[in-house]
Amino acid sequence: MMTSQEVVDITAKNTFGTWRFQRGWKPLHIVDAEGCFFTDAGGKKYLDLSSQLMCVTLGHKNQAVIKAIEEQARSLPYIAPGFATTARAELSKLLLEVLPKGLEKFFFTTSGTEANEAAFKIARMYTGKTKIIARYHSYHGSTMGSIAATGDPRRWAMEPSGKIPGVIFGPEVNCYRCPLNHHFPECDIACADYLGHMIENESDVAAVLVEPVVGTNGVLIPPDDYMPRLRKICDDNNVLLIADEVMTGWGRTGKWFAVEHWDVKPDILTTAKGITTAYIPLGLCATSRKIADYFDDHYFSHGHTYEAHPLTLAPAVAAINELKRMKLIDRANVSGAYLGKKLSELKTKHRSIGDVRGIGLFWAVELVKNQKTKEPFNSYTDKISGTPLLVDKITAEMMKNGVFVQAWVSHFVLAPPLIITNEEIDRAVKVLDDALHIADEQTA
Ligand SMILES: Cc1ncc(COP(=O)(O)O)c(C=O)c1O
C-alpha cells in the first residue's frame, strides 16, 4: 500500500498536471466523495461548489449510476460500434425525449472535445464548406480542431501551426464587458450582427459555434434576442449553428439544455460532462434529421474504437432517469435562485465584486480592482505566463476552510451538484464571504 505522500509524489512527477506549469504542482490526494462533498487522505471534507469541472451534476456516488456501470460491466463491457446494443437504443430513445426537438441522430464519443471534433467534421462534410466561426471568450476542447475553435488563451500555445486552419473568431456576447464597447439594450445586440457581417464577408463558412451560455470564460448569458437573432443570421446565410452544451447541458442552467431558454434549435448540439454525471467519459454529437439524412447516401467518414462503448452509454441512461426522478431541472431553478440571492447580497458587502451573474445553478462572481472602472486583478496573459492570480489565492483560502470552487483568471464559476441543499449553499457562500477580504484589501 502506498503512502499518501508517495501517491502525490508519483502523480506530480510521472503524470501531467493539465493546463499549468508542472513545477510546484502538489495535487491533493482524494480518497472518497459522496453527495456534495469529497474527502482527502487526511480525512478532511470539502464542499464541492463547482461539481469538480462543472460535471458531477448528480453529486458524488449516485447509486443508480454506479449500479448501471456495474451491471453493464457484467453483461457486455465492450462491443465494437458496428453492433446494436440495448444501452445504445435505450439512451437514443431517452435523448429523443430530452434533447431539443429536431436533433435525432447521435454520434457518441468519450469527451466533449471529441464531440466538437465530430461536429466540425460533420459540418464540413455536410455543407462542403470549410470555415467555422467561433468567439473569443470560449472553450471548446483541447485537440487540434477544438483548440483551434477555442477563443481563450489555452489556444495560444498552438498558434499558428498546431491547430486546424479555417477557424476564425468573432466577438463574444458580454454585457458586463462588451468587446465592442456598447451598452445593452441600445446596442441592439450588435455583437450578433457582427457575426453576420463576418459570414457575409468571409465566404466558405460552414458553421457558427457557440456556447449558448459561455462557461469557464465567465458564465456569460446572452440577452433574450441574441440566440434567436443568431439562428436567423445562420438560416439567412445557409450556415449551420452548432451549440456546444458540454457544460450547459443536463439541467445546469435550469433547462435540460440552455438553448431551450430562447427556443432555439441548433443544427448540431454537442455535450458531455453531466451526461453520465461524469463517472464514465461520454460525449455526444447530435444532429438534425436533415444532416443525418445526407449521410444516407454520402460516406460518413468518422469513427472511434470507443464510439458508442456500452460501458459509457449505460450510465447515461441511469443519469437521465435520475435527473427526472429527482426533478433536478426544477430544483436547479429553485436552488439557483437561492444561490443568486446570496451572491447578490455578497456583492453589496464587497467592493472587490464587480459582477454577479447566473442562470439556473450556474453562477459567476467576477472580481475587479475598482467597481467603476471594472479594472480586473489579472489578465489572460497572467494566466498563461504563470503569474500568481488573486483568484487562486482566494480559492486556496477557501480550500483551507473546506470549500472547493473553480476559478478562471478573474472570476469564480459556481456550479454545484444539482442536489445541493440551501444549508450547503449557506456554508459555501459564508466561506467565500470570509475569503473575499483578500481581494477587498487590494481594491483601488
Ligand atoms: C463548453 C465546453 N466545450 C468543450 C469542452 C471539452 O470537453 P472535455 O474536457 O470533455 O473534452 C469543455 C470542457 O470543459 C467545455 O466546457
mmCIF file of N, CA and C in Angstrom, residues 110-176:
data_model
loop_
_atom_site.group_PDB
_atom_site.id
_atom_site.type_symbol
_atom_site.label_atom_id
_atom_site.label_comp_id
_atom_site.label_asym_id
_atom_site.label_seq_id
_atom_site.Cartn_x
_atom_site.Cartn_y
_atom_site.Cartn_z
ATOM 1 N N THR A 110 -16.007 9.989 -26.356
ATOM 2 C CA THR A 110 -15.645 9.825 -24.946
ATOM 3 C C THR A 110 -15.172 11.139 -24.318
ATOM 4 N N SER A 111 -15.507 12.267 -24.941
ATOM 5 C CA SER A 111 -15.230 13.573 -24.321
ATOM 6 C C SER A 111 -15.991 14.660 -25.055
ATOM 7 N N GLY A 112 -16.050 15.841 -24.432
ATOM 8 C CA GLY A 112 -16.653 16.994 -25.096
ATOM 9 C C GLY A 112 -15.800 17.442 -26.272
ATOM 10 N N THR A 113 -14.483 17.361 -26.076
ATOM 11 C CA THR A 113 -13.555 17.705 -27.146
ATOM 12 C C THR A 113 -13.870 16.926 -28.416
ATOM 13 N N GLU A 114 -13.978 15.608 -28.272
ATOM 14 C CA GLU A 114 -14.231 14.759 -29.446
ATOM 15 C C GLU A 114 -15.632 14.976 -30.004
ATOM 16 N N ALA A 115 -16.570 15.354 -29.154
ATOM 17 C CA ALA A 115 -17.920 15.659 -29.660
ATOM 18 C C ALA A 115 -17.834 16.866 -30.595
ATOM 19 N N ASN A 116 -17.017 17.857 -30.210
ATOM 20 C CA ASN A 116 -16.856 19.034 -31.079
ATOM 21 C C ASN A 116 -16.076 18.691 -32.349
ATOM 22 N N GLU A 117 -15.068 17.833 -32.218
ATOM 23 C CA GLU A 117 -14.337 17.401 -33.430
ATOM 24 C C GLU A 117 -15.314 16.756 -34.415
ATOM 25 N N ALA A 118 -16.196 15.897 -33.882
ATOM 26 C CA ALA A 118 -17.190 15.234 -34.746
ATOM 27 C C ALA A 118 -18.082 16.294 -35.396
ATOM 28 N N ALA A 119 -18.488 17.286 -34.600
ATOM 29 C CA ALA A 119 -19.378 18.341 -35.132
ATOM 30 C C ALA A 119 -18.711 19.088 -36.286
ATOM 31 N N PHE A 120 -17.414 19.399 -36.138
ATOM 32 C CA PHE A 120 -16.724 20.148 -37.211
ATOM 33 C C PHE A 120 -16.664 19.308 -38.482
ATOM 34 N N LYS A 121 -16.310 18.032 -38.311
ATOM 35 C CA LYS A 121 -16.185 17.175 -39.496
ATOM 36 C C LYS A 121 -17.546 16.987 -40.167
ATOM 37 N N ILE A 122 -18.571 16.788 -39.359
ATOM 38 C CA ILE A 122 -19.914 16.603 -39.930
ATOM 39 C C ILE A 122 -20.346 17.885 -40.654
ATOM 40 N N ALA A 123 -20.100 19.031 -40.019
ATOM 41 C CA ALA A 123 -20.498 20.311 -40.643
ATOM 42 C C ALA A 123 -19.759 20.508 -41.969
ATOM 43 N N ARG A 124 -18.488 20.168 -41.982
ATOM 44 C CA ARG A 124 -17.710 20.349 -43.211
ATOM 45 C C ARG A 124 -18.158 19.366 -44.292
ATOM 46 N N MET A 125 -18.375 18.113 -43.894
ATOM 47 C CA MET A 125 -18.798 17.121 -44.896
ATOM 48 C C MET A 125 -20.181 17.480 -45.441
ATOM 49 N N TYR A 126 -21.083 17.898 -44.560
ATOM 50 C CA TYR A 126 -22.468 18.153 -44.967
ATOM 51 C C TYR A 126 -22.580 19.397 -45.840
ATOM 52 N N THR A 127 -21.884 20.464 -45.442
ATOM 53 C CA THR A 127 -22.036 21.728 -46.190
ATOM 54 C C THR A 127 -21.073 21.800 -47.377
ATOM 55 N N GLY A 128 -20.000 21.033 -47.338
ATOM 56 C CA GLY A 128 -18.964 21.165 -48.367
ATOM 57 C C GLY A 128 -18.173 22.446 -48.187
ATOM 58 N N LYS A 129 -18.403 23.125 -47.057
ATOM 59 C CA LYS A 129 -17.664 24.368 -46.780
ATOM 60 C C LYS A 129 -16.671 24.129 -45.630
ATOM 61 N N THR A 130 -15.799 25.102 -45.400
ATOM 62 C CA THR A 130 -14.667 24.870 -44.502
ATOM 63 C C THR A 130 -14.709 25.655 -43.188
ATOM 64 N N LYS A 131 -15.025 26.952 -43.279
ATOM 65 C CA LYS A 131 -14.736 27.802 -42.110
ATOM 66 C C LYS A 131 -15.737 27.617 -40.969
ATOM 67 N N ILE A 132 -15.212 27.758 -39.781
ATOM 68 C CA ILE A 132 -16.027 27.721 -38.564
ATOM 69 C C ILE A 132 -15.814 29.072 -37.877
ATOM 70 N N ILE A 133 -16.899 29.741 -37.554
ATOM 71 C CA ILE A 133 -16.772 30.982 -36.772
ATOM 72 C C ILE A 133 -17.045 30.653 -35.304
ATOM 73 N N ALA A 134 -16.058 30.929 -34.465
ATOM 74 C CA ALA A 134 -16.233 30.768 -33.014
ATOM 75 C C ALA A 134 -16.062 32.156 -32.377
ATOM 76 N N ARG A 135 -16.089 32.224 -31.066
ATOM 77 C CA ARG A 135 -15.974 33.535 -30.407
ATOM 78 C C ARG A 135 -14.781 33.531 -29.435
ATOM 79 N N TYR A 136 -14.280 34.738 -29.146
ATOM 80 C CA TYR A 136 -13.041 34.810 -28.362
ATOM 81 C C TYR A 136 -13.142 34.201 -26.960
ATOM 82 N N HIS A 137 -14.095 34.653 -26.182
ATOM 83 C CA HIS A 137 -14.147 34.133 -24.810
ATOM 84 C C HIS A 137 -14.916 32.812 -24.813
ATOM 85 N N SER A 138 -14.194 31.764 -25.209
ATOM 86 C CA SER A 138 -14.861 30.461 -25.323
ATOM 87 C C SER A 138 -13.841 29.353 -25.092
ATOM 88 N N TYR A 139 -14.364 28.182 -24.751
ATOM 89 C CA TYR A 139 -13.533 26.976 -24.707
ATOM 90 C C TYR A 139 -14.317 25.846 -25.364
ATOM 91 N N HIS A 140 -13.662 25.139 -26.289
ATOM 92 C CA HIS A 140 -14.367 24.060 -26.987
ATOM 93 C C HIS A 140 -13.593 22.747 -26.973
ATOM 94 N N GLY A 141 -12.437 22.702 -26.304
ATOM 95 C CA GLY A 141 -11.721 21.433 -26.205
ATOM 96 C C GLY A 141 -10.250 21.576 -26.514
ATOM 97 N N SER A 142 -9.537 20.434 -26.388
ATOM 98 C CA SER A 142 -8.080 20.527 -26.334
ATOM 99 C C SER A 142 -7.352 19.972 -27.555
ATOM 100 N N THR A 143 -8.030 19.257 -28.455
ATOM 101 C CA THR A 143 -7.325 18.675 -29.605
ATOM 102 C C THR A 143 -7.258 19.689 -30.758
ATOM 103 N N MET A 144 -6.570 19.304 -31.837
ATOM 104 C CA MET A 144 -6.205 20.284 -32.866
ATOM 105 C C MET A 144 -7.377 21.076 -33.458
ATOM 106 N N GLY A 145 -8.530 20.405 -33.599
ATOM 107 C CA GLY A 145 -9.699 21.123 -34.125
ATOM 108 C C GLY A 145 -10.348 21.966 -33.042
ATOM 109 N N SER A 146 -10.617 21.337 -31.915
ATOM 110 C CA SER A 146 -11.369 22.053 -30.871
ATOM 111 C C SER A 146 -10.518 23.136 -30.204
ATOM 112 N N ILE A 147 -9.193 22.969 -30.174
ATOM 113 C CA ILE A 147 -8.363 24.054 -29.614
ATOM 114 C C ILE A 147 -8.313 25.214 -30.619
ATOM 115 N N ALA A 148 -8.368 24.877 -31.916
ATOM 116 C CA ALA A 148 -8.405 25.934 -32.935
ATOM 117 C C ALA A 148 -9.660 26.780 -32.767
ATOM 118 N N ALA A 149 -10.738 26.152 -32.288
ATOM 119 C CA ALA A 149 -12.012 26.864 -32.121
ATOM 120 C C ALA A 149 -12.146 27.498 -30.743
ATOM 121 N N THR A 150 -11.140 27.283 -29.907
ATOM 122 C CA THR A 150 -11.162 27.850 -28.552
ATOM 123 C C THR A 150 -10.628 29.276 -28.599
ATOM 124 N N GLY A 151 -11.449 30.199 -28.144
ATOM 125 C CA GLY A 151 -11.034 31.596 -28.208
ATOM 126 C C GLY A 151 -10.101 31.989 -27.084
ATOM 127 N N ASP A 152 -10.170 31.276 -25.968
ATOM 128 C CA ASP A 152 -9.395 31.718 -24.796
ATOM 129 C C ASP A 152 -7.919 31.318 -24.927
ATOM 130 N N PRO A 153 -7.068 31.770 -24.027
ATOM 131 C CA PRO A 153 -5.625 31.635 -24.236
ATOM 132 C C PRO A 153 -5.073 30.222 -24.157
ATOM 133 N N ARG A 154 -5.899 29.246 -23.877
ATOM 134 C CA ARG A 154 -5.403 27.881 -23.940
ATOM 135 C C ARG A 154 -5.029 27.526 -25.394
ATOM 136 N N ARG A 155 -5.512 28.349 -26.344
ATOM 137 C CA ARG A 155 -5.155 28.143 -27.751
ATOM 138 C C ARG A 155 -3.764 28.673 -28.084
ATOM 139 N N TRP A 156 -3.289 29.650 -27.347
ATOM 140 C CA TRP A 156 -2.110 30.408 -27.771
ATOM 141 C C TRP A 156 -0.884 29.535 -28.019
ATOM 142 N N ALA A 157 -0.698 28.519 -27.182
ATOM 143 C CA ALA A 157 0.499 27.669 -27.339
ATOM 144 C C ALA A 157 0.488 26.916 -28.663
ATOM 145 N N MET A 158 -0.655 26.813 -29.291
ATOM 146 C CA MET A 158 -0.788 26.064 -30.554
ATOM 147 C C MET A 158 -0.746 26.992 -31.768
ATOM 148 N N GLU A 159 -0.575 28.297 -31.548
ATOM 149 C CA GLU A 159 -0.528 29.250 -32.669
ATOM 150 C C GLU A 159 0.876 29.273 -33.257
ATOM 151 N N PRO A 160 1.025 29.365 -34.582
ATOM 152 C CA PRO A 160 -0.075 29.309 -35.557
ATOM 153 C C PRO A 160 -0.232 27.915 -36.170
ATOM 154 N N SER A 161 0.678 26.983 -35.851
ATOM 155 C CA SER A 161 0.698 25.766 -36.663
ATOM 156 C C SER A 161 0.065 24.550 -36.008
ATOM 157 N N GLY A 162 -0.170 24.599 -34.717
ATOM 158 C CA GLY A 162 -0.638 23.389 -34.045
ATOM 159 C C GLY A 162 -2.132 23.236 -34.002
ATOM 160 N N LYS A 163 -2.826 23.743 -34.993
ATOM 161 C CA LYS A 163 -4.292 23.689 -34.965
ATOM 162 C C LYS A 163 -4.805 23.651 -36.393
ATOM 163 N N ILE A 164 -6.023 23.208 -36.558
ATOM 164 C CA ILE A 164 -6.559 23.130 -37.920
ATOM 165 C C ILE A 164 -6.785 24.536 -38.474
ATOM 166 N N PRO A 165 -6.594 24.723 -39.772
ATOM 167 C CA PRO A 165 -6.908 26.031 -40.361
ATOM 168 C C PRO A 165 -8.414 26.189 -40.544
ATOM 169 N N GLY A 166 -8.834 27.423 -40.751
ATOM 170 C CA GLY A 166 -10.226 27.667 -41.149
ATOM 171 C C GLY A 166 -11.145 28.076 -40.016
ATOM 172 N N VAL A 167 -10.598 28.242 -38.805
ATOM 173 C CA VAL A 167 -11.454 28.736 -37.727
ATOM 174 C C VAL A 167 -11.135 30.209 -37.494
ATOM 175 N N ILE A 168 -12.173 31.031 -37.462
ATOM 176 C CA ILE A 168 -11.968 32.459 -37.222
ATOM 177 C C ILE A 168 -12.849 32.897 -36.057
ATOM 178 N N PHE A 169 -12.479 34.019 -35.471
ATOM 179 C CA PHE A 169 -13.160 34.423 -34.238
ATOM 180 C C PHE A 169 -13.924 35.734 -34.380
ATOM 181 N N GLY A 170 -15.100 35.718 -33.785
ATOM 182 C CA GLY A 170 -15.896 36.931 -33.674
ATOM 183 C C GLY A 170 -16.003 37.331 -32.214
ATOM 184 N N PRO A 171 -16.698 38.430 -31.957
ATOM 185 C CA PRO A 171 -16.826 38.893 -30.570
ATOM 186 C C PRO A 171 -17.806 38.019 -29.782
ATOM 187 N N GLU A 172 -17.499 37.835 -28.502
ATOM 188 C CA GLU A 172 -18.430 37.140 -27.625
ATOM 189 C C GLU A 172 -19.540 38.113 -27.210
ATOM 190 N N VAL A 173 -20.583 37.568 -26.622
ATOM 191 C CA VAL A 173 -21.610 38.440 -26.050
ATOM 192 C C VAL A 173 -21.279 38.557 -24.565
ATOM 193 N N ASN A 174 -21.014 39.788 -24.124
ATOM 194 C CA ASN A 174 -20.637 40.005 -22.730
ATOM 195 C C ASN A 174 -21.125 41.389 -22.333
ATOM 196 N N CYS A 175 -22.301 41.427 -21.725
ATOM 197 C CA CYS A 175 -22.919 42.730 -21.435
ATOM 198 C C CYS A 175 -22.249 43.441 -20.252
ATOM 199 N N TYR A 176 -21.392 42.744 -19.512
ATOM 200 C CA TYR A 176 -20.648 43.423 -18.443
ATOM 201 C C TYR A 176 -19.379 44.066 -19.004
#
